[in-house]
Amino acid sequence: MRIFKILIASLTLISASGATAQEGIIDAFEIKENDLTLKRLAQPYTYFDKVGRKFGILGFESGSFEAWAYPLKLFRNFEFSFFIGSSTEPIFGKDIVKRIIHSPASTTLVYTFQSFTVKATYITAINEPGAYILLDVNSTEPLTVVCSFMPVLQPMWPGGLGGQYAFWDNKLKAYIISESSRKNHGYLGSPSAAGISYTPAHMLSDNPNQFKIIIDEPAKALGKFIPIVIAGGPGDREKIRDTYTGLAENIERNYELAYSHYENLRNSTLRIVTPEDRLDTAFEWAKVAYDNLIIDNPNLGKGMVAGLGTSGKGGRPGFGWYFGGDAFINSFSMNSYGAQKTVKDALLFNLKWQREDGKIAHEISQAEGYINWFGDYPYAYIHGDTSPYFVVAVYDHFRMTADMDFLEKTWECVKRAFEWSLETDVDGDGLMDNEKAGLGALEFGSLTDIKTDIYIGAIWVKAVFGMKYLSEVMDDREMKARLSDLPEKALNAHSNKFWDDDLQRYSYAFSKEGNVVKELTPWPAIGIYLNLGTKERNFKTLEQINGHELTTDWGTRMISVKSERFEPLNYNYGAVWPFLTSFVAAAQFRNDFHIQGYHSLMSAVQHVYNNALGYVNEVFSGYQHTWPQESVAHQGFCTSATVLPLVRGLLGLDGDAVKKEMLFVPGFPANWKNANIENYKLGNMSIDITYRRNNRSIETVFRSETGIDYDLTFKPGFGAGTIIRTIKVNGREVTWSEEKSAQLIRPVINVKLGREDKIEVEFDPTVELLPVENKSFVGDTDKGLKVISYRNTGSEMEIIVEGLAGKEYRLDLTNTGMIRDLDGAEYDKKGLIIEFEDGEPNEFIRKQIRIRIQN
């Protein structure tokens, strides 16, 4: 019916008189591409967005989109159709979109038909409530472009307005979308356009509003752009109108500002060059993804929303509200790559909503300026984990920045959040109680009927240790006294109450009766990443997480595939959450499961390229490599899966700006010959690192003009059984200690940093495992090889793996010439060839391989 109505409107109005495109065209300027530009065939039903601080285009690669001038949804279902010459037959954009060219500052959709190509480039201003579509038209015949849309003008859910209307302003050549109080407005038009819709004076039409752009002399459009301009927001109509005209007059300037913004984001933060290009590019896009979630709401201020996606006929664009817990989770990643000013702003924003008793808000609708969010709705403080997360986030930020001014300004708020969290420990066991605190790991279902889950437990224990650190810095005697024995008490409670001695792993939770929940989940990885628990117990827990019950080729399931509760699309009971994969990967790297950590990291990296270009989806099926229809495509805390385990795991970068200490514990694959790290920040220090490796030595150079007098601890990893021969610092031999695990040996090298320092390590190599190649494609079920664990004594390596019954796999190794013989596999120059016996369809079988090594 809707297409029929468009056809009728087209038949009667395409021939109507109006402006031609030649009246409003501008000279084309370069739409720049660089190594971050992503290109592929367009997928018409795949999400894309172009967003700034005050405005967002949220749509699909067909070109259909909705426009938000935060917190207002201006319109939805913007679409292109094309008419050749005097034809009345529409050619719909969604049917002829061929390619997408996606860069941080612009996205171009290419529409191609037999007689024309139209490139539509979407650009959103960084700090203005508006955006553009620039049409680059190349046609052999006269062409008319019809733009249709459905006016909305509603604030985000649960806000609402009435009395909306829309009309065409022929002088401005734009539709004005407004409402009877004249306090909220939207503008959409083009200096080349003519309106072709008859709209009611007192209400919005049931049919799309339309305008047309006539290119009757296509040759005159070559080398030109035909601009479409969008603006809006709450406020005085004339002010919003001035914004619209200002945007129309400064198109190239606003594009250059956007391009410069993303270049500065890239150049002012951590940069890496590794042998894995897709990893490097995904990391840069993660910075863009996070930056796009910083929203400057005219009623609330500048904070970080949780995610973005289309709302359709609804009222919330994905997770486009301010979620405190999500911002705090994201802060770990953002601190890691040096976006510390952005983190500071996000933390201060959330303090505005701290309750009198100290509890930090979990979620705030962007419509709060239109409604009584905190008084009329029950959601603001529903989660219990947000308050201890805030304490941990402040601790992490301060440790990375040494920003005393920030700590002094927030200290009383931090203490109140901590006190509120402490009071939820009703029975005094040293851990917060979910029943008193609120929701933690899960939001619904049978596993919420527990006393304390390990997620909120781990965050709380880290908050206790963080608070102890901060109280020492602040010399807060009262707080120091309160914390005299609490850290040890909380840590012991975490280590013992969650431990399942029967199953030899940390459990998800324990009940009010003290019984541990028997389900295998990845939630314990958060505490393991935070260095809680014993080394032996962490090892045993990670071994079980590494298996096929939780680990898939596209991430980590939330619950075992063998559980009676498992449902592959259930948000809390079976789906794959990249947010959890992030902590699993980081925990794996920190506990020398670097092969498994690399697999988990790269399982998330692939998502940057598979669906919404540049972004990581909120959630995936636990059965097959795909995402549910309702999954939010641009999700912040899932972006962490391409940052946190990369920076603090694979690169092994961390430190303490207050103590002037830097840690470099890389988990690089043994076949990586080089890696470059630039602009890693701690406090006022910025440092560059160049890493080079051959079969018998590594050379690492540290350069910094601002890192002088920092104490560096460098722990390069080698396969257990490697013999370290000599270590030189700036040409002089030094002594070292060694840390050994079942998988790796790490010399511990301590250096007082100068402007340039070179560390050389010479060693006798051994056989080392290389990461499993992940060849999962969208639609695949889980089939990849799982490395559960391995141990190397120097003379023998034991590897435990899982694979599908009846399948053959490769597991590459270094130095295969050192293999004397082996059991459980064959080998060639590249590594192992592993065959699994026949079994049931999709059945994973465990196998042990023993390799005897020549010394």
XYZ file of N, CA and C in Angstrom, residues 527-649:
369
model
N 36.856 -11.548 37.681
C 37.735 -11.545 38.846
C 39.142 -12.009 38.522
N 39.247 -12.984 37.618
C 40.574 -13.468 37.220
C 41.349 -12.356 36.520
N 40.677 -11.612 35.623
C 41.326 -10.467 34.978
C 41.777 -9.438 36.014
N 40.992 -9.245 37.059
C 41.315 -8.250 38.086
C 42.330 -8.764 39.101
N 42.943 -9.910 38.803
C 44.006 -10.497 39.640
C 43.491 -10.958 41.004
N 42.247 -11.395 41.057
C 41.697 -11.987 42.272
C 41.826 -13.502 42.174
N 41.751 -14.174 43.284
C 41.867 -15.629 43.276
C 43.325 -16.068 43.241
N 43.541 -17.359 43.455
C 44.893 -17.896 43.433
C 45.278 -18.293 42.011
N 46.562 -18.347 41.755
C 47.049 -18.692 40.421
C 46.574 -20.086 40.012
N 46.633 -21.036 40.931
C 46.232 -22.407 40.603
C 44.742 -22.492 40.286
N 43.918 -21.826 41.092
C 42.476 -21.873 40.854
C 42.094 -21.113 39.588
N 42.761 -20.018 39.340
C 42.501 -19.281 38.098
C 42.822 -20.140 36.885
N 43.947 -20.871 36.972
C 44.354 -21.748 35.877
C 43.292 -22.806 35.615
N 42.813 -23.445 36.663
C 41.829 -24.519 36.500
C 40.505 -23.978 35.959
N 40.134 -22.788 36.385
C 38.891 -22.190 35.893
C 39.005 -21.829 34.422
N 40.106 -21.224 34.044
C 40.292 -20.840 32.644
C 40.365 -22.059 31.734
N 40.962 -23.135 32.214
C 40.973 -24.369 31.415
C 39.558 -24.769 31.019
N 38.614 -24.639 31.937
C 37.245 -25.038 31.633
C 36.550 -24.010 30.742
N 36.873 -22.753 30.911
C 36.320 -21.719 30.029
C 36.840 -21.907 28.603
N 38.060 -22.410 28.465
C 38.679 -22.579 27.146
C 38.007 -23.655 26.293
N 37.221 -24.523 26.908
C 36.625 -25.637 26.185
C 35.417 -25.233 25.356
N 34.924 -26.171 24.554
C 33.843 -25.895 23.602
C 32.507 -25.592 24.267
N 32.370 -25.936 25.554
C 31.103 -25.632 26.222
C 30.835 -24.129 26.259
N 31.881 -23.326 26.391
C 31.732 -21.869 26.445
C 32.355 -21.164 25.251
N 33.504 -21.640 24.793
C 34.239 -20.943 23.741
C 33.738 -21.342 22.358
N 33.349 -20.338 21.578
C 32.969 -20.560 20.178
C 33.954 -19.821 19.283
N 33.791 -19.986 17.989
C 34.669 -19.316 17.031
C 34.363 -17.829 16.910
N 33.275 -17.362 17.528
C 32.908 -15.948 17.433
C 32.750 -15.298 18.805
N 33.186 -15.989 19.858
C 33.154 -15.394 21.184
C 32.787 -16.401 22.259
N 32.502 -15.894 23.452
C 32.270 -16.735 24.620
C 30.791 -16.757 24.988
N 30.233 -17.962 25.096
C 28.843 -18.093 25.529
C 28.689 -17.676 26.992
N 27.481 -17.271 27.339
C 27.205 -16.858 28.715
C 26.953 -18.023 29.646
N 26.667 -19.190 29.083
C 26.428 -20.376 29.885
C 26.771 -21.579 29.021
N 27.095 -22.678 29.651
C 27.519 -23.874 28.928
C 26.457 -24.349 27.947
N 26.913 -24.762 26.778
C 26.008 -25.311 25.770
C 25.356 -26.597 26.265
N 25.917 -27.200 27.295
C 25.362 -28.440 27.848
C 24.367 -28.185 28.975
N 24.200 -26.939 29.370
C 23.291 -26.628 30.470
C 21.834 -26.821 30.055
N 21.007 -27.248 30.992
C 19.569 -27.344 30.753
C 18.969 -25.956 30.525
N 19.619 -24.920 31.004
C 19.123 -23.549 30.848
C 19.553 -22.924 29.528
N 20.423 -23.592 28.780
C 20.984 -22.988 27.569
C 19.914 -22.736 26.516
N 19.835 -21.498 26.077
C 19.006 -21.082 24.944
C 19.868 -20.164 24.091
N 20.157 -20.518 22.868
C 21.191 -19.809 22.097
C 20.929 -18.327 21.861
N 19.661 -17.899 21.870
C 19.354 -16.495 21.634
C 18.932 -15.772 22.908
N 19.035 -16.465 24.040
C 18.632 -15.854 25.305
C 19.728 -14.908 25.785
N 19.346 -13.673 26.034
C 20.295 -12.611 26.385
C 21.160 -12.980 27.592
N 20.582 -13.673 28.551
C 21.312 -14.011 29.776
C 21.678 -15.485 29.906
N 21.124 -16.343 29.039
C 21.291 -17.781 29.253
C 21.701 -18.524 27.989
N 22.691 -18.016 27.291
C 23.191 -18.792 26.164
C 23.793 -18.009 25.033
N 23.448 -16.747 24.896
C 23.995 -15.949 23.799
C 25.484 -15.675 24.015
N 26.141 -15.254 22.951
C 27.543 -14.823 23.015
C 27.552 -13.307 23.170
N 28.199 -12.846 24.205
C 28.298 -11.422 24.527
C 29.758 -10.988 24.363
N 30.090 -10.154 23.385
C 31.481 -9.689 23.277
C 31.988 -8.986 24.532
N 31.086 -8.383 25.285
C 31.466 -7.775 26.569
C 32.143 -8.804 27.468
N 31.563 -10.004 27.554
C 32.169 -11.049 28.373
C 33.410 -11.622 27.714
N 33.391 -11.740 26.384
C 34.583 -12.200 25.668
C 35.769 -11.303 25.967
N 35.508 -10.007 26.132
C 36.571 -9.056 26.459
C 37.284 -9.439 27.746
N 36.511 -9.706 28.800
C 37.127 -10.061 30.081
C 37.764 -11.447 30.037
N 37.155 -12.365 29.300
C 37.755 -13.699 29.156
C 39.121 -13.583 28.490
N 39.196 -12.858 27.375
C 40.465 -12.714 26.655
C 41.514 -12.040 27.519
N 41.111 -10.972 28.218
C 42.058 -10.265 29.081
C 42.561 -11.175 30.197
N 41.665 -11.975 30.771
C 42.071 -12.922 31.815
C 43.008 -13.983 31.255
N 42.731 -14.463 30.063
C 43.603 -15.462 29.441
C 45.004 -14.906 29.241
N 45.119 -13.720 28.697
C 46.441 -13.125 28.511
C 47.164 -12.936 29.843
N 46.464 -12.466 30.843
C 47.111 -12.173 32.120
C 47.550 -13.422 32.861
N 47.049 -14.578 32.445
C 47.419 -15.831 33.097
C 48.174 -16.757 32.149
N 48.824 -16.167 31.167
C 49.717 -16.864 30.235
C 49.007 -17.854 29.320
N 47.682 -17.756 29.211
C 46.962 -18.486 28.177
C 46.928 -17.606 26.930
N 48.091 -17.257 26.425
C 48.139 -16.243 25.365
C 47.631 -16.777 24.024
N 47.753 -18.076 23.780
C 47.193 -18.648 22.550
C 45.667 -18.528 22.569
N 45.084 -18.875 23.707
C 43.633 -18.786 23.841
C 43.180 -17.320 23.869
N 43.954 -16.462 24.519
C 43.612 -15.047 24.558
C 43.604 -14.426 23.170
N 44.566 -14.822 22.352
C 44.622 -14.300 20.984
C 43.410 -14.776 20.188
N 43.022 -16.027 20.379
C 41.834 -16.543 19.700
C 40.596 -15.758 20.117
N 40.430 -15.513 21.413
C 39.263 -14.778 21.897
C 39.262 -13.350 21.362
N 40.423 -12.717 21.360
C 40.533 -11.353 20.837
C 40.147 -11.304 19.362
N 40.697 -12.206 18.560
C 40.426 -12.174 17.122
C 38.994 -12.620 16.799
N 38.388 -13.391 17.687
C 36.977 -13.746 17.468
C 36.103 -12.512 17.547
N 36.523 -11.521 18.335
C 35.793 -10.255 18.415
C 36.168 -9.316 17.277
N 37.423 -9.322 16.887
C 37.889 -8.440 15.819
C 37.110 -8.672 14.525
N 36.782 -9.922 14.218
C 36.083 -10.212 12.962
C 34.729 -9.514 12.893
N 34.107 -9.241 14.051
C 32.789 -8.614 14.047
C 32.837 -7.182 13.513
N 33.984 -6.550 13.577
C 34.132 -5.180 13.082
C 33.871 -5.115 11.583
N 34.039 -6.240 10.891
C 33.950 -6.276 9.430
C 32.709 -7.018 8.914
N 32.010 -7.745 9.784
C 30.974 -8.661 9.311
C 29.584 -8.058 9.230
N 29.280 -7.123 10.100
C 27.932 -6.560 10.109
C 28.057 -5.051 9.940
N 27.681 -4.267 10.922
C 27.837 -2.819 10.827
C 29.327 -2.499 10.782
N 29.786 -1.941 9.679
C 31.218 -1.725 9.488
C 31.782 -0.814 10.572
N 32.843 -1.293 11.224
C 33.534 -0.502 12.235
C 33.051 -0.734 13.647
N 31.957 -1.482 13.824
C 31.372 -1.624 15.143
C 31.249 -3.093 15.547
N 31.034 -3.312 16.850
C 30.842 -4.656 17.381
C 29.417 -4.764 17.904
N 28.705 -5.777 17.437
C 27.322 -6.008 17.858
C 27.217 -6.282 19.354
N 26.055 -5.998 19.874
C 25.779 -6.221 21.292
C 25.801 -7.697 21.660
N 25.185 -8.553 20.852
C 24.995 -9.946 21.245
C 24.880 -10.819 19.999
N 25.302 -12.090 20.153
C 25.279 -13.057 19.058
C 24.620 -14.347 19.541
N 24.197 -15.132 18.592
C 23.652 -16.444 18.930
C 24.730 -17.308 19.573
N 24.314 -18.134 20.511
C 25.242 -19.080 21.119
C 25.376 -20.368 20.334
N 24.598 -20.493 19.249
C 24.646 -21.719 18.443
C 25.350 -21.510 17.115
N 25.089 -20.394 16.462
C 25.704 -20.149 15.165
C 26.202 -18.718 15.078
N 27.132 -18.517 14.171
C 27.795 -17.225 14.027
C 26.843 -16.243 13.321
N 25.947 -15.666 14.096
C 25.037 -14.640 13.593
C 24.493 -13.872 14.784
N 23.757 -12.802 14.502
C 23.267 -11.938 15.561
C 21.740 -11.904 15.517
N 21.087 -11.807 16.661
C 19.632 -11.685 16.670
C 19.196 -10.374 16.015
N 18.002 -10.350 15.502
C 17.487 -9.168 14.820
C 17.477 -7.953 15.728
N 17.207 -8.162 17.030
C 17.104 -7.041 17.955
C 18.458 -6.610 18.523
N 19.528 -7.268 18.141
C 20.863 -6.919 18.643
C 21.250 -5.511 18.202
N 21.736 -4.719 19.148
C 22.174 -3.356 18.847
C 23.539 -3.420 18.173
N 23.648 -2.789 17.010
C 24.839 -2.976 16.171
C 26.040 -2.176 16.636
N 25.840 -1.058 17.304
C 26.931 -0.178 17.729
C 26.875 -0.100 19.253
N 27.548 -1.072 19.910
C 27.420 -1.224 21.362
C 28.757 -0.964 22.021
N 28.763 -0.072 23.008
C 30.005 0.369 23.623
C 30.748 -0.704 24.375
N 30.078 -1.347 25.364
C 30.853 -2.277 26.189
C 31.239 -3.535 25.433
N 30.639 -3.782 24.252
C 31.099 -4.888 23.411
C 32.298 -4.476 22.564
N 32.417 -3.180 22.292
C 33.617 -2.662 21.633
C 34.861 -2.952 22.463
N 34.681 -3.055 23.779
C 35.829 -3.328 24.655
C 36.537 -4.619 24.291
N 35.844 -5.542 23.618
C 36.465 -6.821 23.247
C 37.599 -6.642 22.254
N 37.656 -5.494 21.565
C 38.754 -5.231 20.633
C 39.772 -4.257 21.215
N 39.610 -3.887 22.485
C 40.529 -2.914 23.089
C 41.164 -3.446 24.370
N 40.339 -3.771 25.362
C 40.889 -4.150 26.667
C 41.845 -5.330 26.575
N 41.461 -6.469 25.950
C 42.418 -7.578 25.866
C 43.571 -7.297 24.914
N 43.397 -6.335 24.017
C 44.499 -5.961 23.135
C 45.551 -5.171 23.894
N 45.133 -4.095 24.556
C 46.108 -3.197 25.191
C 46.658 -3.788 26.481
N 45.772 -4.278 27.338
C 46.239 -4.783 28.639
C 46.552 -6.271 28.608
N 46.280 -6.921 27.467
C 46.566 -8.341 27.338
C 47.643 -8.620 26.324
